[in-house]
Tab-separated table of C-alpha atoms and ligand atoms in Angstrom:
chain	number	residue	atom	x	y	z
A	1	MET	CA	62.580	-75.462	21.285
A	2	GLU	CA	64.296	-72.187	21.089
A	3	GLN	CA	67.637	-72.348	19.105
A	4	ASN	CA	70.761	-71.661	20.810
A	5	GLU	CA	69.056	-71.405	24.275
A	6	VAL	CA	71.686	-71.361	27.012
A	7	ILE	CA	71.233	-74.017	29.551
A	8	LEU	CA	74.256	-73.582	31.514
A	9	SER	CA	76.403	-70.414	31.603
A	10	VAL	CA	79.936	-70.570	33.050
A	11	ARG	CA	81.877	-67.171	33.516
A	12	ASP	CA	85.312	-66.712	34.643
A	13	LEU	CA	85.333	-69.836	36.605
A	14	GLU	CA	88.575	-70.339	38.699
A	15	VAL	CA	89.072	-73.741	40.863
A	16	GLN	CA	91.812	-74.165	43.414
A	17	PHE	CA	92.972	-76.994	45.433
A	18	THR	CA	95.127	-76.937	48.490
A	19	LEU	CA	97.833	-79.400	48.810
A	20	ARG	CA	100.349	-79.549	51.528
A	21	GLY	CA	99.703	-75.868	52.372
A	22	GLN	CA	100.141	-74.944	48.755
A	23	THR	CA	97.648	-73.535	46.239
A	24	LEU	CA	97.101	-75.203	42.767
A	25	THR	CA	94.908	-73.380	40.316
A	26	ALA	CA	93.370	-76.140	38.278
A	27	ILE	CA	90.908	-73.997	36.347
A	28	ARG	CA	91.979	-70.522	35.184
A	29	GLY	CA	89.168	-68.421	34.285
A	30	ILE	CA	86.875	-70.396	32.007
A	31	SER	CA	83.778	-68.832	30.425
A	32	LEU	CA	81.397	-71.199	28.341
A	33	ASP	CA	77.875	-71.224	27.464
A	34	LEU	CA	76.322	-74.740	27.045
A	35	LEU	CA	73.457	-74.834	24.526
A	36	ARG	CA	70.314	-76.966	25.237
A	37	GLY	CA	70.350	-80.095	23.206
A	38	GLU	CA	73.935	-79.876	21.910
A	39	SER	CA	76.635	-82.291	22.402
A	40	LEU	CA	79.908	-80.576	23.437
A	41	ALA	CA	83.189	-82.493	23.463
A	42	ILE	CA	85.864	-81.359	26.052
A	43	VAL	CA	89.382	-82.519	24.711
A	44	GLY	CA	92.909	-82.163	26.078
A	45	GLU	CA	95.678	-83.972	27.629
A	46	SER	CA	95.523	-85.755	30.739
A	47	GLY	CA	95.632	-83.130	33.649
A	48	SER	CA	94.255	-80.286	31.558
A	49	GLY	CA	91.347	-79.895	33.922
A	50	LYS	CA	88.579	-81.577	32.076
A	51	SER	CA	87.208	-83.315	34.938
A	52	VAL	CA	87.747	-80.715	37.516
A	53	PHE	CA	85.821	-78.391	35.324
A	54	THR	CA	82.724	-80.484	34.916
A	55	LYS	CA	82.797	-81.721	38.486
A	56	SER	CA	82.611	-78.044	39.522
A	57	PHE	CA	79.009	-77.962	38.386
A	58	MET	CA	77.904	-81.030	40.161
A	59	GLY	CA	79.458	-80.295	43.452
A	60	MET	CA	81.869	-83.189	43.165
A	61	LEU	CA	85.255	-81.393	43.738
A	62	ASP	CA	87.455	-83.220	46.154
A	63	ASN	CA	87.362	-81.905	49.704
A	64	ASN	CA	90.569	-79.869	49.185
A	65	GLY	CA	89.204	-78.017	46.234
A	66	HIS	CA	86.741	-75.248	45.824
A	67	VAL	CA	85.468	-72.601	43.479
A	68	SER	CA	87.702	-69.606	43.953
A	69	GLY	CA	86.053	-67.289	41.440
A	70	GLY	CA	83.457	-66.819	38.678
A	71	SER	CA	79.881	-68.195	38.365
A	72	ILE	CA	77.899	-71.149	36.924
A	73	LEU	CA	74.512	-70.161	36.188
A	74	TYR	CA	71.908	-72.796	35.883
A	75	LYS	CA	68.154	-72.114	35.807
A	76	GLY	CA	68.707	-68.769	37.586
A	77	GLN	CA	70.897	-70.119	40.319
A	78	ASP	CA	74.578	-69.706	40.809
A	79	LEU	CA	75.892	-73.010	41.435
A	80	ALA	CA	79.223	-71.672	42.358
A	81	LYS	CA	77.636	-70.392	45.454
A	82	TYR	CA	76.419	-73.736	46.601
A	83	THR	CA	77.900	-74.970	49.801
A	84	SER	CA	75.539	-77.580	51.419
A	85	SER	CA	75.067	-81.018	50.123
A	86	ALA	CA	71.222	-80.556	50.427
A	87	GLU	CA	71.753	-77.853	47.652
A	88	TRP	CA	73.721	-80.131	45.614
A	89	ARG	CA	71.270	-82.995	45.920
A	90	LYS	CA	68.620	-81.058	43.919
A	91	ILE	CA	71.195	-80.701	41.145
A	92	ARG	CA	73.059	-83.900	41.077
A	93	GLY	CA	71.493	-86.775	39.108
A	94	HIS	CA	68.225	-84.837	38.911
A	95	GLU	CA	69.372	-81.911	36.748
A	96	ILE	CA	72.934	-83.042	35.924
A	97	ALA	CA	74.112	-86.535	35.626
A	98	MET	CA	77.457	-88.163	35.133
A	99	VAL	CA	78.852	-91.219	33.491
A	100	PHE	CA	82.436	-92.216	34.469
A	101	GLN	CA	85.098	-94.130	32.801
A	102	ASP	CA	84.879	-96.948	35.275
A	103	PRO	CA	81.335	-98.176	35.783
A	104	MET	CA	82.189	-99.772	38.916
A	105	THR	CA	82.681	-96.302	40.576
A	106	SER	CA	78.983	-95.641	39.958
A	107	LEU	CA	77.506	-99.108	40.664
A	108	ASN	CA	77.046	-100.525	44.103
A	109	PRO	CA	78.534	-104.095	43.927
A	110	LEU	CA	76.243	-105.140	46.731
A	111	LYS	CA	72.956	-104.386	45.179
A	112	THR	CA	71.385	-105.974	42.009
A	113	VAL	CA	71.628	-103.738	38.888
A	114	GLY	CA	67.767	-103.623	38.676
A	115	ARG	CA	67.474	-102.534	42.309
A	116	GLN	CA	69.909	-99.655	41.653
A	117	ILE	CA	68.222	-98.329	38.452
A	118	GLN	CA	64.791	-98.725	40.275
A	119	GLU	CA	65.994	-96.489	43.293
A	120	ALA	CA	66.605	-93.892	40.736
A	121	VAL	CA	63.387	-94.280	39.196
A	122	GLU	CA	61.714	-94.111	42.408
A	123	LEU	CA	63.609	-91.126	43.680
A	124	HIS	CA	63.439	-89.044	40.585
A	125	GLN	CA	60.152	-90.070	39.027
A	126	GLY	CA	57.884	-90.813	41.922
A	127	LEU	CA	56.977	-94.234	40.691
A	128	LYS	CA	56.555	-97.088	43.139
A	129	GLY	CA	56.235	-100.805	43.297
A	130	ARG	CA	55.198	-102.521	39.984
A	131	ALA	CA	55.278	-99.324	37.842
A	132	ALA	CA	58.613	-98.601	38.993
A	133	ARG	CA	59.751	-102.059	38.161
A	134	GLN	CA	58.154	-101.900	34.807
A	135	LYS	CA	59.911	-98.548	34.106
A	136	THR	CA	63.263	-100.047	35.067
A	137	ILE	CA	62.794	-102.929	32.681
A	138	GLU	CA	61.987	-100.473	30.025
A	139	TYR	CA	65.362	-98.574	30.583
A	140	LEU	CA	67.317	-101.849	30.744
A	141	THR	CA	65.750	-102.470	27.190
A	142	ASP	CA	66.456	-99.101	26.013
A	143	VAL	CA	70.072	-99.330	26.833
A	144	GLY	CA	70.397	-102.521	24.864
A	145	ILE	CA	70.604	-105.065	27.782
A	146	PRO	CA	69.262	-108.331	26.472
A	147	ALA	CA	67.104	-110.493	28.749
A	148	PRO	CA	66.255	-107.590	30.946
A	149	GLU	CA	64.014	-109.513	33.394
A	150	LYS	CA	66.842	-111.737	34.106
A	151	ARG	CA	69.543	-108.883	34.193
A	152	TYR	CA	67.290	-107.062	36.594
A	153	ARG	CA	68.131	-109.601	39.225
A	154	GLN	CA	71.748	-109.890	38.694
A	155	TYR	CA	74.695	-108.123	40.402
A	156	PRO	CA	77.309	-105.856	38.502
A	157	HIS	CA	79.981	-108.502	38.799
A	158	GLU	CA	77.780	-110.724	36.678
A	159	PHE	CA	77.906	-108.100	33.869
A	160	SER	CA	80.671	-107.523	31.346
A	161	GLY	CA	82.371	-104.111	31.217
A	162	GLY	CA	80.270	-102.834	28.331
A	163	MET	CA	77.089	-104.202	29.940
A	164	ARG	CA	77.957	-102.463	33.106
A	165	GLN	CA	78.472	-99.168	31.309
A	166	ARG	CA	74.974	-99.595	29.669
A	167	ALA	CA	73.670	-100.232	33.313
A	168	VAL	CA	75.133	-96.871	34.397
A	169	ILE	CA	73.659	-95.088	31.460
A	170	ALA	CA	70.317	-96.630	32.454
A	171	THR	CA	70.726	-95.405	35.921
A	172	ALA	CA	71.654	-91.941	34.684
A	173	MET	CA	68.475	-92.029	32.355
A	174	ALA	CA	66.318	-93.051	35.235
A	175	CYS	CA	67.228	-89.877	37.046
A	176	ASN	CA	65.782	-87.902	33.941
A	177	PRO	CA	68.407	-85.292	33.879
A	178	GLU	CA	68.679	-82.283	31.654
A	179	ILE	CA	72.393	-82.430	31.157
A	180	LEU	CA	74.565	-85.740	30.874
A	181	ILE	CA	78.397	-85.373	31.560
A	182	CYS	CA	80.154	-88.473	30.187
A	183	ASP	CA	83.710	-88.295	31.458
A	184	GLU	CA	85.907	-90.778	29.263
A	185	PRO	CA	82.898	-93.076	29.129
A	186	THR	CA	84.500	-95.544	26.834
A	187	THR	CA	88.123	-95.383	27.849
A	188	ALA	CA	88.191	-98.555	29.772
A	189	LEU	CA	86.394	-100.580	27.138
A	190	ASP	CA	87.660	-102.281	23.892
A	191	VAL	CA	87.254	-100.566	20.575
A	192	THR	CA	84.167	-102.399	19.214
A	193	ILE	CA	82.413	-101.872	22.571
A	194	GLN	CA	83.544	-98.261	22.497
A	195	ALA	CA	81.738	-97.557	19.224
A	196	GLN	CA	78.439	-99.332	20.583
A	197	ILE	CA	78.460	-97.115	23.640
A	198	ILE	CA	78.949	-93.955	21.822
A	199	GLU	CA	76.010	-95.005	19.433
A	200	LEU	CA	73.940	-95.739	22.496
A	201	LEU	CA	74.605	-92.461	23.989
A	202	ARG	CA	73.613	-90.660	20.834
A	203	ASP	CA	70.362	-92.606	20.725
A	204	MET	CA	69.787	-91.647	24.437
A	205	GLN	CA	70.416	-88.063	23.683
A	206	LYS	CA	67.773	-88.022	20.910
A	207	LYS	CA	65.167	-90.041	22.853
A	208	TYR	CA	65.372	-88.054	26.111
A	209	HIS	CA	66.291	-84.675	24.581
A	210	LEU	CA	69.516	-84.394	26.492
A	211	THR	CA	72.431	-81.798	26.443
A	212	ILE	CA	75.634	-83.880	26.566
A	213	ILE	CA	79.164	-83.105	27.583
A	214	TYR	CA	81.671	-85.687	26.384
A	215	ILE	CA	85.074	-85.478	27.966
A	216	THR	CA	87.736	-87.362	26.131
A	217	HIS	CA	91.491	-87.259	25.284
A	218	ASP	CA	90.633	-89.086	22.110
A	219	LEU	CA	89.731	-86.843	19.179
A	220	GLY	CA	88.697	-89.739	17.209
A	221	VAL	CA	85.745	-90.299	19.433
A	222	VAL	CA	84.795	-86.529	19.306
A	223	ALA	CA	84.458	-86.626	15.359
A	224	LYS	CA	81.596	-88.923	15.605
A	225	VAL	CA	79.450	-87.297	18.311
A	226	ALA	CA	80.215	-83.690	19.061
A	227	ASP	CA	78.282	-80.642	17.548
A	228	ARG	CA	81.112	-78.287	19.227
A	229	VAL	CA	84.513	-79.049	20.570
A	230	ALA	CA	86.285	-77.205	23.350
A	231	VAL	CA	90.036	-77.661	23.656
A	232	MET	CA	91.541	-77.358	27.053
A	233	TYR	CA	95.106	-76.812	28.015
A	234	ALA	CA	96.359	-76.007	31.594
A	235	GLY	CA	93.001	-75.215	33.053
A	236	ASP	CA	91.782	-72.962	30.149
A	237	ILE	CA	89.744	-73.294	27.064
A	238	ILE	CA	92.230	-72.315	24.350
A	239	GLU	CA	89.991	-72.885	21.305
A	240	ILE	CA	86.404	-73.610	20.879
A	241	GLY	CA	84.267	-74.154	17.704
A	242	THR	CA	81.949	-76.306	15.824
A	243	SER	CA	83.407	-79.822	15.197
A	244	TYR	CA	83.904	-78.649	11.583
A	245	GLU	CA	85.867	-75.542	12.641
A	246	ILE	CA	87.984	-77.520	14.993
A	247	PHE	CA	88.758	-80.409	12.751
A	248	TYR	CA	89.246	-78.373	9.456
A	249	HIS	CA	89.931	-74.760	10.457
A	250	ALA	CA	91.743	-75.286	13.841
A	251	ARG	CA	93.970	-72.270	14.569
A	252	HIS	CA	95.689	-72.825	17.941
A	253	PRO	CA	99.142	-74.833	17.683
A	254	TYR	CA	98.106	-76.951	20.563
A	255	THR	CA	94.958	-78.101	18.546
A	256	TRP	CA	97.187	-78.867	15.833
A	257	ALA	CA	99.310	-81.039	17.980
A	258	LEU	CA	96.109	-83.024	19.147
A	259	LEU	CA	94.946	-83.243	15.588
A	260	SER	CA	98.353	-84.502	14.400
A	261	SER	CA	98.207	-87.330	16.980
A	262	LEU	CA	94.989	-88.710	15.519
A	263	PRO	CA	95.697	-92.350	14.390
A	264	GLN	CA	94.505	-91.878	10.698
A	265	LEU	CA	97.613	-89.486	10.369
A	266	GLY	CA	100.102	-91.635	11.960
A	267	VAL	CA	101.433	-92.827	8.636
A	268	LYS	CA	104.065	-95.505	9.491
A	269	GLY	CA	103.926	-94.886	13.146
A	270	GLU	CA	105.254	-91.667	14.369
A	271	PRO	CA	103.290	-88.366	14.234
A	272	LEU	CA	105.184	-85.765	12.518
A	273	PHE	CA	104.396	-82.909	14.988
A	274	SER	CA	104.399	-84.400	18.457
A	275	ILE	CA	103.943	-82.097	21.613
A	276	GLN	CA	107.429	-81.792	23.209
A	277	GLY	CA	107.784	-81.067	27.019
A	278	THR	CA	105.346	-81.149	29.863
A	279	PRO	CA	102.332	-79.004	30.836
A	280	PRO	CA	102.908	-76.028	33.188
A	281	ASN	CA	103.174	-76.228	37.003
A	282	LEU	CA	99.752	-75.261	38.118
A	283	PHE	CA	101.129	-74.192	41.549
A	284	LYS	CA	102.871	-71.221	40.024
A	285	ALA	CA	101.333	-68.320	38.453
A	286	ILE	CA	101.364	-68.702	34.672
A	287	GLU	CA	102.592	-65.694	32.620
A	288	GLY	CA	101.685	-65.311	29.039
A	289	ASP	CA	100.295	-68.142	26.979
A	290	ALA	CA	100.675	-71.497	29.147
A	291	PHE	CA	101.462	-73.436	25.946
A	292	ALA	CA	104.396	-71.122	24.873
A	293	PRO	CA	107.309	-73.218	26.149
A	294	ARG	CA	105.991	-76.074	24.123
A	295	ASN	CA	105.051	-74.211	21.046
A	296	PRO	CA	107.221	-74.174	18.276
A	297	TYR	CA	105.338	-71.352	16.794
A	298	ALA	CA	105.494	-69.137	19.984
A	299	LEU	CA	106.020	-65.500	19.581
A	300	LYS	CA	107.859	-63.102	21.958
A	301	ILE	CA	104.639	-61.769	23.419
A	302	ASP	CA	103.402	-65.319	24.215
A	303	TYR	CA	105.885	-65.382	27.051
A	304	LEU	CA	104.688	-62.090	28.519
A	305	ILE	CA	100.921	-61.497	28.109
A	306	ARG	CA	98.212	-64.060	28.073
A	307	PRO	CA	96.481	-63.961	24.777
A	308	PRO	CA	92.802	-62.743	24.503
A	309	TYR	CA	90.325	-64.590	22.549
A	310	PHE	CA	90.243	-63.865	18.819
A	311	GLU	CA	86.930	-64.450	17.161
A	312	LEU	CA	87.252	-66.333	13.780
A	313	SER	CA	83.648	-66.787	13.319
A	314	PRO	CA	80.388	-66.432	15.629
A	315	THR	CA	80.978	-69.941	16.829
A	316	HIS	CA	84.817	-70.212	16.623
A	317	LYS	CA	87.260	-68.460	18.938
A	318	VAL	CA	90.859	-69.024	19.790
A	319	ARG	CA	93.318	-67.715	22.480
A	320	SER	CA	96.460	-67.325	20.664
A	321	TRP	CA	98.495	-64.285	19.732
A	322	LEU	CA	99.120	-65.784	16.263
A	323	GLU	CA	95.704	-64.392	15.138
A	324	ASP	CA	96.766	-60.864	16.012
A	325	PRO	CA	97.035	-58.822	12.967
A	326	ARG	CA	100.635	-57.907	13.787
A	327	ALA	CA	101.600	-61.760	14.057
A	328	PRO	CA	103.403	-63.279	11.101
A	329	GLU	CA	101.242	-65.452	8.852
A	330	THR	CA	101.302	-69.090	10.271
A	331	ALA	CA	100.098	-72.201	8.701
A	332	PRO	CA	99.578	-75.595	10.398
A	333	PRO	CA	102.214	-78.376	10.054
A	334	ASP	CA	101.856	-80.096	6.523
A	335	THR	CA	100.339	-83.322	7.852
A	336	VAL	CA	97.540	-81.334	9.651
A	337	GLN	CA	96.969	-79.118	6.555
A	338	ARG	CA	96.557	-82.214	4.434
A	339	MET	CA	94.322	-83.839	6.836
A	340	MET	CA	92.228	-80.665	7.027
A	341	ALA	CA	92.065	-80.277	3.294
A	342	ARG	CA	90.974	-83.901	2.797
A	343	GLY	CA	88.357	-83.405	5.622
A	344	ARG	CA	86.954	-80.223	4.042
A	345	GLU	CA	86.606	-81.678	0.562
A	346	ALA	CA	84.886	-84.890	2.034
A	347	ALA	CA	82.512	-82.626	4.107
A	348	ASP	CA	81.837	-80.415	0.903
A	349	ARG	CA	80.935	-83.402	-1.144
A	350	VAL	CA	78.126	-84.354	1.216
B	1	ADP	N1	92.018	-83.146	44.879
B	1	ADP	C1	93.061	-82.609	44.059
B	1	ADP	N2	94.056	-82.044	44.672
B	1	ADP	C2	95.106	-81.412	44.143
B	1	ADP	N3	95.183	-81.285	42.678
B	1	ADP	C3	94.296	-81.829	42.060
B	1	ADP	C4	92.959	-82.488	42.576
B	1	ADP	N4	92.162	-83.041	41.605
B	1	ADP	C5	92.791	-82.516	40.450
B	1	ADP	N5	93.762	-82.005	40.739
B	1	ADP	C6	94.605	-81.273	39.741
B	1	ADP	O1	93.903	-80.548	38.869
B	1	ADP	C7	94.400	-80.572	37.544
B	1	ADP	C8	93.277	-81.093	36.490
B	1	ADP	O2	92.967	-82.447	36.795
B	1	ADP	P1	91.828	-83.144	36.083
B	1	ADP	O3	90.571	-82.297	35.822
B	1	ADP	O4	91.655	-84.539	36.706
B	1	ADP	O5	92.561	-83.374	34.555
B	1	ADP	P2	91.808	-84.217	33.378
B	1	ADP	O6	90.506	-84.641	33.643
B	1	ADP	O7	91.959	-83.252	32.127
B	1	ADP	O8	92.800	-85.427	33.019
B	1	ADP	C9	95.662	-81.593	37.478
B	1	ADP	O9	96.703	-80.771	37.519
B	1	ADP	C10	95.291	-82.418	38.772
B	1	ADP	O10	96.574	-82.850	39.363
B	2	MG	MG1	89.677	-86.571	33.860
């Protein structure tokens, strides 16, 4: 396997929605290369565009939305130009599959779990009858569903939340996709089950050589699974790097704010550096750095000109004027600095 082979290449992507005659720009010029076999986490507050971004490469945008600029290259095709459901059917499931927060949105309550997985096996792997059933039982076993023969005949409502999510993952695996997008896959589950599902996804990634995108607002989840982390704010990736770079060398004040809200930092409750204010109104054109009004470190220029990316390493880049040589020296808040220092020490000991 070639290292750093790009499997999906997004350039200058813009996505807009029309709402009551007004236009909202949800994705504001994202470029990203997804590498084959990696697990990339996309983090950011609710409403930052994580779901819209990934739905745009599955043809799953709501009807009032469309790709209004840029390209999404996958296997020589520009998915941004796809318009018909016939085109998308070749991609969705078969090439790129998705696991959502709520398993009930993916499972049909009127069909047995076994039948649903088997339909995917039949459609995507060309198996029939006994062979398809056999393969389905294998997937149920793979995803850790006990008594698979019995579970095969049951309906989604007879499964617990965690077991349902396992069934959804089995269905996704049965489609044999190259890329798996997991949109808040564990948010609806309780903590112990969350950990199990994350572990299962890691196992599936190894076994089936998947490229995975994890969408989450929970940086804690990210630490365990991601090779790289992309931080989104107001429809843009404002910092991206390896997990190590984002956790221990983050440079964007918004990333610092996210890091400071990690539970392990919340000594006696309150985080010391919470994000004040609200995200910008996406119906209006955004001048400068979208985060500026909430950024205690903002410079004058942040209100005027959108920052370019500054490259901090071949894998780490950040959209922040603080990296400009003319900007004053700026250090992260104390809590974040301490966390980063501890993390670096721990990582260096390994
Ligand atoms: N169908 C839609 N119509 C109008 N606005 C939408 C629609 N879907 C999403 N948006 C807007 O796009 C932005 C990004 O949403 P989303 O990707 O769901 O955020 P996230 O997944 O990060 O929580 C939000 O401002 C949201 O309100
Ligand atoms: Mg979302």
